[in-house]
Amino acid sequence: MAMGRPRLGRTANVDVPVTPELKQEFQDACNEAGRSMTDVANELFALWVAQRQKAPKQQPLPLMDLKKAS
């Protein structure tokens, strides 16, 4: 996959609230790999969508209550 930002006209902003720690870990991992966060996020979204399209349709799992899980 090409490095850099997506071509103009093919962008979409996705606002996803994550913990500051998770964002920092993601940013550090991208920097370590020499990749932009945008490129890695695009690849992760594409991979997730492709896997969902291959998988048999299932009922979505209920959201986990992280406070109860810890």
mmCIF file with all atom_site columns, N, CA and C in Angstrom:
data_model
loop_
_atom_site.group_PDB
_atom_site.id
_atom_site.type_symbol
_atom_site.label_atom_id
_atom_site.label_alt_id
_atom_site.label_comp_id
_atom_site.label_asym_id
_atom_site.label_entity_id
_atom_site.label_seq_id
_atom_site.pdbx_PDB_ins_code
_atom_site.Cartn_x
_atom_site.Cartn_y
_atom_site.Cartn_z
_atom_site.occupancy
_atom_site.B_iso_or_equiv
_atom_site.pdbx_formal_charge
_atom_site.auth_seq_id
_atom_site.auth_comp_id
_atom_site.auth_asym_id
_atom_site.auth_atom_id
_atom_site.pdbx_PDB_model_num
ATOM 1   N N  . MET A 1 1  ? 0.858   -1.177  0.000  1.00 0.00 ? 1  MET A N  1
ATOM 2   C CA . MET A 1 1  ? 0.000   0.000   0.000  1.00 0.00 ? 1  MET A CA 1
ATOM 3   C C  . MET A 1 1  ? 0.898   1.232   0.000  1.00 0.00 ? 1  MET A C  1
ATOM 4   N N  . ALA A 1 2  ? 0.505   2.243   -0.725 1.00 0.00 ? 2  ALA A N  1
ATOM 5   C CA . ALA A 1 2  ? 1.312   3.455   -0.842 1.00 0.00 ? 2  ALA A CA 1
ATOM 6   C C  . ALA A 1 2  ? 1.329   4.219   0.477  1.00 0.00 ? 2  ALA A C  1
ATOM 7   N N  . MET A 1 3  ? 2.465   4.835   0.717  1.00 0.00 ? 3  MET A N  1
ATOM 8   C CA . MET A 1 3  ? 2.596   5.645   1.927  1.00 0.00 ? 3  MET A CA 1
ATOM 9   C C  . MET A 1 3  ? 1.952   7.003   1.691  1.00 0.00 ? 3  MET A C  1
ATOM 10  N N  . GLY A 1 4  ? 1.611   7.677   2.762  1.00 0.00 ? 4  GLY A N  1
ATOM 11  C CA . GLY A 1 4  ? 1.071   9.025   2.649  1.00 0.00 ? 4  GLY A CA 1
ATOM 12  C C  . GLY A 1 4  ? -0.423  9.064   2.820  1.00 0.00 ? 4  GLY A C  1
ATOM 13  N N  . ARG A 1 5  ? -0.940  10.221  2.579  1.00 0.00 ? 5  ARG A N  1
ATOM 14  C CA . ARG A 1 5  ? -2.371  10.441  2.769  1.00 0.00 ? 5  ARG A CA 1
ATOM 15  C C  . ARG A 1 5  ? -3.174  9.938   1.570  1.00 0.00 ? 5  ARG A C  1
ATOM 16  N N  . PRO A 1 6  ? -4.448  9.585   1.797  1.00 0.00 ? 6  PRO A N  1
ATOM 17  C CA . PRO A 1 6  ? -5.295  9.193   0.672  1.00 0.00 ? 6  PRO A CA 1
ATOM 18  C C  . PRO A 1 6  ? -5.453  10.353  -0.301 1.00 0.00 ? 6  PRO A C  1
ATOM 19  N N  . ARG A 1 7  ? -5.766  10.021  -1.538 1.00 0.00 ? 7  ARG A N  1
ATOM 20  C CA . ARG A 1 7  ? -5.970  11.065  -2.545 1.00 0.00 ? 7  ARG A CA 1
ATOM 21  C C  . ARG A 1 7  ? -7.136  11.954  -2.137 1.00 0.00 ? 7  ARG A C  1
ATOM 22  N N  . LEU A 1 8  ? -7.057  13.218  -2.547 1.00 0.00 ? 8  LEU A N  1
ATOM 23  C CA . LEU A 1 8  ? -8.157  14.150  -2.277 1.00 0.00 ? 8  LEU A CA 1
ATOM 24  C C  . LEU A 1 8  ? -9.437  13.607  -2.894 1.00 0.00 ? 8  LEU A C  1
ATOM 25  N N  . GLY A 1 9  ? -10.538 13.850  -2.236 1.00 0.00 ? 9  GLY A N  1
ATOM 26  C CA . GLY A 1 9  ? -11.819 13.361  -2.721 1.00 0.00 ? 9  GLY A CA 1
ATOM 27  C C  . GLY A 1 9  ? -12.114 11.948  -2.253 1.00 0.00 ? 9  GLY A C  1
ATOM 28  N N  . ARG A 1 10 ? -11.151 11.315  -1.610 1.00 0.00 ? 10 ARG A N  1
ATOM 29  C CA . ARG A 1 10 ? -11.343 9.943   -1.154 1.00 0.00 ? 10 ARG A CA 1
ATOM 30  C C  . ARG A 1 10 ? -11.084 9.838   0.341  1.00 0.00 ? 10 ARG A C  1
ATOM 31  N N  . THR A 1 11 ? -11.365 10.911  1.056  1.00 0.00 ? 11 THR A N  1
ATOM 32  C CA . THR A 1 11 ? -11.098 10.902  2.493  1.00 0.00 ? 11 THR A CA 1
ATOM 33  C C  . THR A 1 11 ? -12.403 10.956  3.277  1.00 0.00 ? 11 THR A C  1
ATOM 34  N N  . ALA A 1 12 ? -12.357 10.432  4.458  1.00 0.00 ? 12 ALA A N  1
ATOM 35  C CA . ALA A 1 12 ? -13.479 10.521  5.388  1.00 0.00 ? 12 ALA A CA 1
ATOM 36  C C  . ALA A 1 12 ? -12.891 10.553  6.788  1.00 0.00 ? 12 ALA A C  1
ATOM 37  N N  . ASN A 1 13 ? -13.325 11.485  7.568  1.00 0.00 ? 13 ASN A N  1
ATOM 38  C CA . ASN A 1 13 ? -12.865 11.543  8.953  1.00 0.00 ? 13 ASN A CA 1
ATOM 39  C C  . ASN A 1 13 ? -13.714 10.613  9.794  1.00 0.00 ? 13 ASN A C  1
ATOM 40  N N  . VAL A 1 14 ? -13.067 9.871   10.645 1.00 0.00 ? 14 VAL A N  1
ATOM 41  C CA . VAL A 1 14 ? -13.752 8.964   11.555 1.00 0.00 ? 14 VAL A CA 1
ATOM 42  C C  . VAL A 1 14 ? -13.363 9.375   12.964 1.00 0.00 ? 14 VAL A C  1
ATOM 43  N N  . ASP A 1 15 ? -14.328 9.824   13.719 1.00 0.00 ? 15 ASP A N  1
ATOM 44  C CA . ASP A 1 15 ? -14.073 10.213  15.104 1.00 0.00 ? 15 ASP A CA 1
ATOM 45  C C  . ASP A 1 15 ? -14.382 9.024   15.996 1.00 0.00 ? 15 ASP A C  1
ATOM 46  N N  . VAL A 1 16 ? -13.351 8.506   16.617 1.00 0.00 ? 16 VAL A N  1
ATOM 47  C CA . VAL A 1 16 ? -13.498 7.344   17.482 1.00 0.00 ? 16 VAL A CA 1
ATOM 48  C C  . VAL A 1 16 ? -12.855 7.664   18.823 1.00 0.00 ? 16 VAL A C  1
ATOM 49  N N  . PRO A 1 17 ? -13.654 7.733   19.876 1.00 0.00 ? 17 PRO A N  1
ATOM 50  C CA . PRO A 1 17 ? -13.058 8.021   21.182 1.00 0.00 ? 17 PRO A CA 1
ATOM 51  C C  . PRO A 1 17 ? -12.270 6.810   21.682 1.00 0.00 ? 17 PRO A C  1
ATOM 52  N N  . VAL A 1 18 ? -11.012 7.031   21.999 1.00 0.00 ? 18 VAL A N  1
ATOM 53  C CA . VAL A 1 18 ? -10.158 5.999   22.584 1.00 0.00 ? 18 VAL A CA 1
ATOM 54  C C  . VAL A 1 18 ? -9.448  6.611   23.781 1.00 0.00 ? 18 VAL A C  1
ATOM 55  N N  . THR A 1 19 ? -8.924  5.756   24.616 1.00 0.00 ? 19 THR A N  1
ATOM 56  C CA . THR A 1 19 ? -8.192  6.269   25.771 1.00 0.00 ? 19 THR A CA 1
ATOM 57  C C  . THR A 1 19 ? -6.904  6.932   25.294 1.00 0.00 ? 19 THR A C  1
ATOM 58  N N  . PRO A 1 20 ? -6.426  7.920   26.029 1.00 0.00 ? 20 PRO A N  1
ATOM 59  C CA . PRO A 1 20 ? -5.159  8.554   25.650 1.00 0.00 ? 20 PRO A CA 1
ATOM 60  C C  . PRO A 1 20 ? -4.009  7.543   25.591 1.00 0.00 ? 20 PRO A C  1
ATOM 61  N N  . GLU A 1 21 ? -4.046  6.542   26.473 1.00 0.00 ? 21 GLU A N  1
ATOM 62  C CA . GLU A 1 21 ? -2.988  5.530   26.485 1.00 0.00 ? 21 GLU A CA 1
ATOM 63  C C  . GLU A 1 21 ? -3.000  4.697   25.206 1.00 0.00 ? 21 GLU A C  1
ATOM 64  N N  . LEU A 1 22 ? -4.194  4.296   24.762 1.00 0.00 ? 22 LEU A N  1
ATOM 65  C CA . LEU A 1 22 ? -4.301  3.508   23.534 1.00 0.00 ? 22 LEU A CA 1
ATOM 66  C C  . LEU A 1 22 ? -3.859  4.324   22.329 1.00 0.00 ? 22 LEU A C  1
ATOM 67  N N  . LYS A 1 23 ? -4.264  5.583   22.286 1.00 0.00 ? 23 LYS A N  1
ATOM 68  C CA . LYS A 1 23 ? -3.847  6.441   21.179 1.00 0.00 ? 23 LYS A CA 1
ATOM 69  C C  . LYS A 1 23 ? -2.329  6.582   21.159 1.00 0.00 ? 23 LYS A C  1
ATOM 70  N N  . GLN A 1 24 ? -1.719  6.754   22.330 1.00 0.00 ? 24 GLN A N  1
ATOM 71  C CA . GLN A 1 24 ? -0.266  6.904   22.393 1.00 0.00 ? 24 GLN A CA 1
ATOM 72  C C  . GLN A 1 24 ? 0.436   5.626   21.955 1.00 0.00 ? 24 GLN A C  1
ATOM 73  N N  . GLU A 1 25 ? -0.075  4.470   22.396 1.00 0.00 ? 25 GLU A N  1
ATOM 74  C CA . GLU A 1 25 ? 0.517   3.193   21.986 1.00 0.00 ? 25 GLU A CA 1
ATOM 75  C C  . GLU A 1 25 ? 0.425   3.011   20.480 1.00 0.00 ? 25 GLU A C  1
ATOM 76  N N  . PHE A 1 26 ? -0.731  3.368   19.900 1.00 0.00 ? 26 PHE A N  1
ATOM 77  C CA . PHE A 1 26 ? -0.928  3.257   18.452 1.00 0.00 ? 26 PHE A CA 1
ATOM 78  C C  . PHE A 1 26 ? 0.034   4.185   17.722 1.00 0.00 ? 26 PHE A C  1
ATOM 79  N N  . GLN A 1 27 ? 0.139   5.413   18.198 1.00 0.00 ? 27 GLN A N  1
ATOM 80  C CA . GLN A 1 27 ? 1.035   6.390   17.583 1.00 0.00 ? 27 GLN A CA 1
ATOM 81  C C  . GLN A 1 27 ? 2.490   5.922   17.679 1.00 0.00 ? 27 GLN A C  1
ATOM 82  N N  . ASP A 1 28 ? 2.890   5.416   18.834 1.00 0.00 ? 28 ASP A N  1
ATOM 83  C CA . ASP A 1 28 ? 4.257   4.919   19.009 1.00 0.00 ? 28 ASP A CA 1
ATOM 84  C C  . ASP A 1 28 ? 4.545   3.747   18.068 1.00 0.00 ? 28 ASP A C  1
ATOM 85  N N  . ALA A 1 29 ? 3.587   2.816   17.951 1.00 0.00 ? 29 ALA A N  1
ATOM 86  C CA . ALA A 1 29 ? 3.776   1.655   17.074 1.00 0.00 ? 29 ALA A CA 1
ATOM 87  C C  . ALA A 1 29 ? 3.887   2.087   15.613 1.00 0.00 ? 29 ALA A C  1
ATOM 88  N N  . CYS A 1 30 ? 3.070   3.049   15.209 1.00 0.00 ? 30 CYS A N  1
ATOM 89  C CA . CYS A 1 30 ? 3.133   3.554   13.832 1.00 0.00 ? 30 CYS A CA 1
ATOM 90  C C  . CYS A 1 30 ? 4.474   4.230   13.575 1.00 0.00 ? 30 CYS A C  1
ATOM 91  N N  . ASN A 1 31 ? 4.926   5.043   14.526 1.00 0.00 ? 31 ASN A N  1
ATOM 92  C CA . ASN A 1 31 ? 6.223   5.714   14.385 1.00 0.00 ? 31 ASN A CA 1
ATOM 93  C C  . ASN A 1 31 ? 7.353   4.694   14.293 1.00 0.00 ? 31 ASN A C  1
ATOM 94  N N  . GLU A 1 32 ? 7.294   3.670   15.135 1.00 0.00 ? 32 GLU A N  1
ATOM 95  C CA . GLU A 1 32 ? 8.313   2.622   15.133 1.00 0.00 ? 32 GLU A CA 1
ATOM 96  C C  . GLU A 1 32 ? 8.377   1.919   13.779 1.00 0.00 ? 32 GLU A C  1
ATOM 97  N N  . ALA A 1 33 ? 7.207   1.719   13.180 1.00 0.00 ? 33 ALA A N  1
ATOM 98  C CA . ALA A 1 33 ? 7.131   1.039   11.886 1.00 0.00 ? 33 ALA A CA 1
ATOM 99  C C  . ALA A 1 33 ? 7.389   1.993   10.721 1.00 0.00 ? 33 ALA A C  1
ATOM 100 N N  . GLY A 1 34 ? 7.509   3.288   11.016 1.00 0.00 ? 34 GLY A N  1
ATOM 101 C CA . GLY A 1 34 ? 7.721   4.262   9.948  1.00 0.00 ? 34 GLY A CA 1
ATOM 102 C C  . GLY A 1 34 ? 6.491   4.461   9.084  1.00 0.00 ? 34 GLY A C  1
ATOM 103 N N  . ARG A 1 35 ? 5.319   4.310   9.683  1.00 0.00 ? 35 ARG A N  1
ATOM 104 C CA . ARG A 1 35 ? 4.048   4.418   8.956  1.00 0.00 ? 35 ARG A CA 1
ATOM 105 C C  . ARG A 1 35 ? 3.219   5.532   9.556  1.00 0.00 ? 35 ARG A C  1
ATOM 106 N N  . SER A 1 36 ? 2.384   6.139   8.737  1.00 0.00 ? 36 SER A N  1
ATOM 107 C CA . SER A 1 36 ? 1.482   7.162   9.261  1.00 0.00 ? 36 SER A CA 1
ATOM 108 C C  . SER A 1 36 ? 0.299   6.477   9.937  1.00 0.00 ? 36 SER A C  1
ATOM 109 N N  . MET A 1 37 ? -0.259  7.158   10.928 1.00 0.00 ? 37 MET A N  1
ATOM 110 C CA . MET A 1 37 ? -1.435  6.625   11.613 1.00 0.00 ? 37 MET A CA 1
ATOM 111 C C  . MET A 1 37 ? -2.584  6.460   10.628 1.00 0.00 ? 37 MET A C  1
ATOM 112 N N  . THR A 1 38 ? -2.690  7.369   9.665  1.00 0.00 ? 38 THR A N  1
ATOM 113 C CA . THR A 1 38 ? -3.755  7.300   8.660  1.00 0.00 ? 38 THR A CA 1
ATOM 114 C C  . THR A 1 38 ? -3.636  6.031   7.828  1.00 0.00 ? 38 THR A C  1
ATOM 115 N N  . ASP A 1 39 ? -2.430  5.734   7.352  1.00 0.00 ? 39 ASP A N  1
ATOM 116 C CA . ASP A 1 39 ? -2.238  4.531   6.541  1.00 0.00 ? 39 ASP A CA 1
ATOM 117 C C  . ASP A 1 39 ? -2.567  3.269   7.325  1.00 0.00 ? 39 ASP A C  1
ATOM 118 N N  . VAL A 1 40 ? -2.080  3.190   8.549  1.00 0.00 ? 40 VAL A N  1
ATOM 119 C CA . VAL A 1 40 ? -2.318  1.997   9.359  1.00 0.00 ? 40 VAL A CA 1
ATOM 120 C C  . VAL A 1 40 ? -3.807  1.861   9.676  1.00 0.00 ? 40 VAL A C  1
ATOM 121 N N  . ALA A 1 41 ? -4.458  2.959   10.025 1.00 0.00 ? 41 ALA A N  1
ATOM 122 C CA . ALA A 1 41 ? -5.899  2.910   10.320 1.00 0.00 ? 41 ALA A CA 1
ATOM 123 C C  . ALA A 1 41 ? -6.681  2.466   9.089  1.00 0.00 ? 41 ALA A C  1
ATOM 124 N N  . ASN A 1 42 ? -6.321  2.975   7.908  1.00 0.00 ? 42 ASN A N  1
ATOM 125 C CA . ASN A 1 42 ? -6.999  2.560   6.676  1.00 0.00 ? 42 ASN A CA 1
ATOM 126 C C  . ASN A 1 42 ? -6.829  1.066   6.437  1.00 0.00 ? 42 ASN A C  1
ATOM 127 N N  . GLU A 1 43 ? -5.625  0.543   6.656  1.00 0.00 ? 43 GLU A N  1
ATOM 128 C CA . GLU A 1 43 ? -5.392  -0.887  6.469  1.00 0.00 ? 43 GLU A CA 1
ATOM 129 C C  . GLU A 1 43 ? -6.182  -1.711  7.477  1.00 0.00 ? 43 GLU A C  1
ATOM 130 N N  . LEU A 1 44 ? -6.241  -1.244  8.728  1.00 0.00 ? 44 LEU A N  1
ATOM 131 C CA . LEU A 1 44 ? -7.003  -1.969  9.744  1.00 0.00 ? 44 LEU A CA 1
ATOM 132 C C  . LEU A 1 44 ? -8.493  -1.995  9.410  1.00 0.00 ? 44 LEU A C  1
ATOM 133 N N  . PHE A 1 45 ? -9.041  -0.858  8.982  1.00 0.00 ? 45 PHE A N  1
ATOM 134 C CA . PHE A 1 45 ? -10.453 -0.813  8.586  1.00 0.00 ? 45 PHE A CA 1
ATOM 135 C C  . PHE A 1 45 ? -10.708 -1.751  7.411  1.00 0.00 ? 45 PHE A C  1
ATOM 136 N N  . ALA A 1 46 ? -9.833  -1.713  6.400  1.00 0.00 ? 46 ALA A N  1
ATOM 137 C CA . ALA A 1 46 ? -10.004 -2.559  5.217  1.00 0.00 ? 46 ALA A CA 1
ATOM 138 C C  . ALA A 1 46 ? -9.934  -4.038  5.585  1.00 0.00 ? 46 ALA A C  1
ATOM 139 N N  . LEU A 1 47 ? -8.996  -4.400  6.447  1.00 0.00 ? 47 LEU A N  1
ATOM 140 C CA . LEU A 1 47 ? -8.864  -5.786  6.884  1.00 0.00 ? 47 LEU A CA 1
ATOM 141 C C  . LEU A 1 47 ? -10.105 -6.237  7.642  1.00 0.00 ? 47 LEU A C  1
ATOM 142 N N  . TRP A 1 48 ? -10.589 -5.400  8.535  1.00 0.00 ? 48 TRP A N  1
ATOM 143 C CA . TRP A 1 48 ? -11.769 -5.744  9.328  1.00 0.00 ? 48 TRP A CA 1
ATOM 144 C C  . TRP A 1 48 ? -12.994 -5.936  8.430  1.00 0.00 ? 48 TRP A C  1
ATOM 145 N N  . VAL A 1 49 ? -13.183 -5.025  7.475  1.00 0.00 ? 49 VAL A N  1
ATOM 146 C CA . VAL A 1 49 ? -14.323 -5.124  6.560  1.00 0.00 ? 49 VAL A CA 1
ATOM 147 C C  . VAL A 1 49 ? -14.210 -6.388  5.711  1.00 0.00 ? 49 VAL A C  1
ATOM 148 N N  . ALA A 1 50 ? -13.012 -6.679  5.191  1.00 0.00 ? 50 ALA A N  1
ATOM 149 C CA . ALA A 1 50 ? -12.818 -7.876  4.365  1.00 0.00 ? 50 ALA A CA 1
ATOM 150 C C  . ALA A 1 50 ? -13.117 -9.144  5.156  1.00 0.00 ? 50 ALA A C  1
ATOM 151 N N  . GLN A 1 51 ? -12.680 -9.202  6.400  1.00 0.00 ? 51 GLN A N  1
ATOM 152 C CA . GLN A 1 51 ? -12.941 -10.384 7.223  1.00 0.00 ? 51 GLN A CA 1
ATOM 153 C C  . GLN A 1 51 ? -14.427 -10.534 7.504  1.00 0.00 ? 51 GLN A C  1
ATOM 154 N N  . ARG A 1 52 ? -15.104 -9.426  7.729  1.00 0.00 ? 52 ARG A N  1
ATOM 155 C CA . ARG A 1 52 ? -16.553 -9.487  7.987  1.00 0.00 ? 52 ARG A CA 1
ATOM 156 C C  . ARG A 1 52 ? -17.304 -9.963  6.758  1.00 0.00 ? 52 ARG A C  1
ATOM 157 N N  . GLN A 1 53 ? -16.838 -9.585  5.573  1.00 0.00 ? 53 GLN A N  1
ATOM 158 C CA . GLN A 1 53 ? -17.514 -9.996  4.342  1.00 0.00 ? 53 GLN A CA 1
ATOM 159 C C  . GLN A 1 53 ? -17.341 -11.489 4.087  1.00 0.00 ? 53 GLN A C  1
ATOM 160 N N  . LYS A 1 54 ? -16.229 -12.074 4.532  1.00 0.00 ? 54 LYS A N  1
ATOM 161 C CA . LYS A 1 54 ? -15.969 -13.501 4.342  1.00 0.00 ? 54 LYS A CA 1
ATOM 162 C C  . LYS A 1 54 ? -16.685 -14.354 5.380  1.00 0.00 ? 54 LYS A C  1
ATOM 163 N N  . ALA A 1 55 ? -16.865 -13.813 6.557  1.00 0.00 ? 55 ALA A N  1
ATOM 164 C CA . ALA A 1 55 ? -17.416 -14.587 7.674  1.00 0.00 ? 55 ALA A CA 1
ATOM 165 C C  . ALA A 1 55 ? -18.917 -14.791 7.494  1.00 0.00 ? 55 ALA A C  1
ATOM 166 N N  . PRO A 1 56 ? -19.416 -15.933 7.955  1.00 0.00 ? 56 PRO A N  1
ATOM 167 C CA . PRO A 1 56 ? -20.874 -16.113 7.930  1.00 0.00 ? 56 PRO A CA 1
ATOM 168 C C  . PRO A 1 56 ? -21.539 -15.075 8.828  1.00 0.00 ? 56 PRO A C  1
ATOM 169 N N  . LYS A 1 57 ? -22.723 -14.690 8.448  1.00 0.00 ? 57 LYS A N  1
ATOM 170 C CA . LYS A 1 57 ? -23.442 -13.675 9.226  1.00 0.00 ? 57 LYS A CA 1
ATOM 171 C C  . LYS A 1 57 ? -23.764 -14.225 10.609 1.00 0.00 ? 57 LYS A C  1
ATOM 172 N N  . GLN A 1 58 ? -23.396 -13.452 11.612 1.00 0.00 ? 58 GLN A N  1
ATOM 173 C CA . GLN A 1 58 ? -23.634 -13.839 12.997 1.00 0.00 ? 58 GLN A CA 1
ATOM 174 C C  . GLN A 1 58 ? -24.306 -12.688 13.718 1.00 0.00 ? 58 GLN A C  1
ATOM 175 N N  . GLN A 1 59 ? -24.909 -13.027 14.822 1.00 0.00 ? 59 GLN A N  1
ATOM 176 C CA . GLN A 1 59 ? -25.468 -11.982 15.666 1.00 0.00 ? 59 GLN A CA 1
ATOM 177 C C  . GLN A 1 59 ? -24.313 -11.204 16.276 1.00 0.00 ? 59 GLN A C  1
ATOM 178 N N  . PRO A 1 60 ? -24.417 -9.882  16.341 1.00 0.00 ? 60 PRO A N  1
ATOM 179 C CA . PRO A 1 60 ? -23.328 -9.116  16.957 1.00 0.00 ? 60 PRO A CA 1
ATOM 180 C C  . PRO A 1 60 ? -23.203 -9.461  18.435 1.00 0.00 ? 60 PRO A C  1
ATOM 181 N N  . LEU A 1 61 ? -21.974 -9.467  18.901 1.00 0.00 ? 61 LEU A N  1
ATOM 182 C CA . LEU A 1 61 ? -21.744 -9.716  20.319 1.00 0.00 ? 61 LEU A CA 1
ATOM 183 C C  . LEU A 1 61 ? -22.165 -8.492  21.118 1.00 0.00 ? 61 LEU A C  1
ATOM 184 N N  . PRO A 1 62 ? -22.691 -8.698  22.311 1.00 0.00 ? 62 PRO A N  1
ATOM 185 C CA . PRO A 1 62 ? -23.047 -7.540  23.137 1.00 0.00 ? 62 PRO A CA 1
ATOM 186 C C  . PRO A 1 62 ? -21.783 -6.785  23.532 1.00 0.00 ? 62 PRO A C  1
ATOM 187 N N  . LEU A 1 63 ? -21.912 -5.496  23.704 1.00 0.00 ? 63 LEU A N  1
ATOM 188 C CA . LEU A 1 63 ? -20.776 -4.691  24.130 1.00 0.00 ? 63 LEU A CA 1
ATOM 189 C C  . LEU A 1 63 ? -20.374 -5.098  25.538 1.00 0.00 ? 63 LEU A C  1
ATOM 190 N N  . MET A 1 64 ? -19.083 -5.096  25.775 1.00 0.00 ? 64 MET A N  1
ATOM 191 C CA . MET A 1 64 ? -18.582 -5.480  27.090 1.00 0.00 ? 64 MET A CA 1
ATOM 192 C C  . MET A 1 64 ? -18.516 -4.240  27.971 1.00 0.00 ? 64 MET A C  1
ATOM 193 N N  . ASP A 1 65 ? -18.974 -4.380  29.188 1.00 0.00 ? 65 ASP A N  1
ATOM 194 C CA . ASP A 1 65 ? -18.857 -3.300  30.158 1.00 0.00 ? 65 ASP A CA 1
ATOM 195 C C  . ASP A 1 65 ? -17.456 -3.378  30.749 1.00 0.00 ? 65 ASP A C  1
ATOM 196 N N  . LEU A 1 66 ? -16.580 -2.461  30.328 1.00 0.00 ? 66 LEU A N  1
ATOM 197 C CA . LEU A 1 66 ? -15.182 -2.522  30.744 1.00 0.00 ? 66 LEU A CA 1
ATOM 198 C C  . LEU A 1 66 ? -15.015 -2.315  32.240 1.00 0.00 ? 66 LEU A C  1
ATOM 199 N N  . LYS A 1 67 ? -15.916 -1.576  32.860 1.00 0.00 ? 67 LYS A N  1
ATOM 200 C CA . LYS A 1 67 ? -15.817 -1.369  34.309 1.00 0.00 ? 67 LYS A CA 1
ATOM 201 C C  . LYS A 1 67 ? -16.084 -2.671  35.057 1.00 0.00 ? 67 LYS A C  1
ATOM 202 N N  . LYS A 1 68 ? -17.053 -3.455  34.573 1.00 0.00 ? 68 LYS A N  1
ATOM 203 C CA . LYS A 1 68 ? -17.357 -4.731  35.217 1.00 0.00 ? 68 LYS A CA 1
ATOM 204 C C  . LYS A 1 68 ? -16.281 -5.765  34.912 1.00 0.00 ? 68 LYS A C  1
ATOM 205 N N  . ALA A 1 69 ? -15.647 -5.659  33.746 1.00 0.00 ? 69 ALA A N  1
ATOM 206 C CA . ALA A 1 69 ? -14.661 -6.652  33.327 1.00 0.00 ? 69 ALA A CA 1
ATOM 207 C C  . ALA A 1 69 ? -13.342 -6.516  34.072 1.00 0.00 ? 69 ALA A C  1
ATOM 208 N N  . SER A 1 70 ? -13.084 -5.341  34.627 1.00 0.00 ? 70 SER A N  1
ATOM 209 C CA . SER A 1 70 ? -11.778 -5.156  35.289 1.00 0.00 ? 70 SER A CA 1
ATOM 210 C C  . SER A 1 70 ? -11.808 -5.527  36.746 1.00 0.00 ? 70 SER A C  1
#
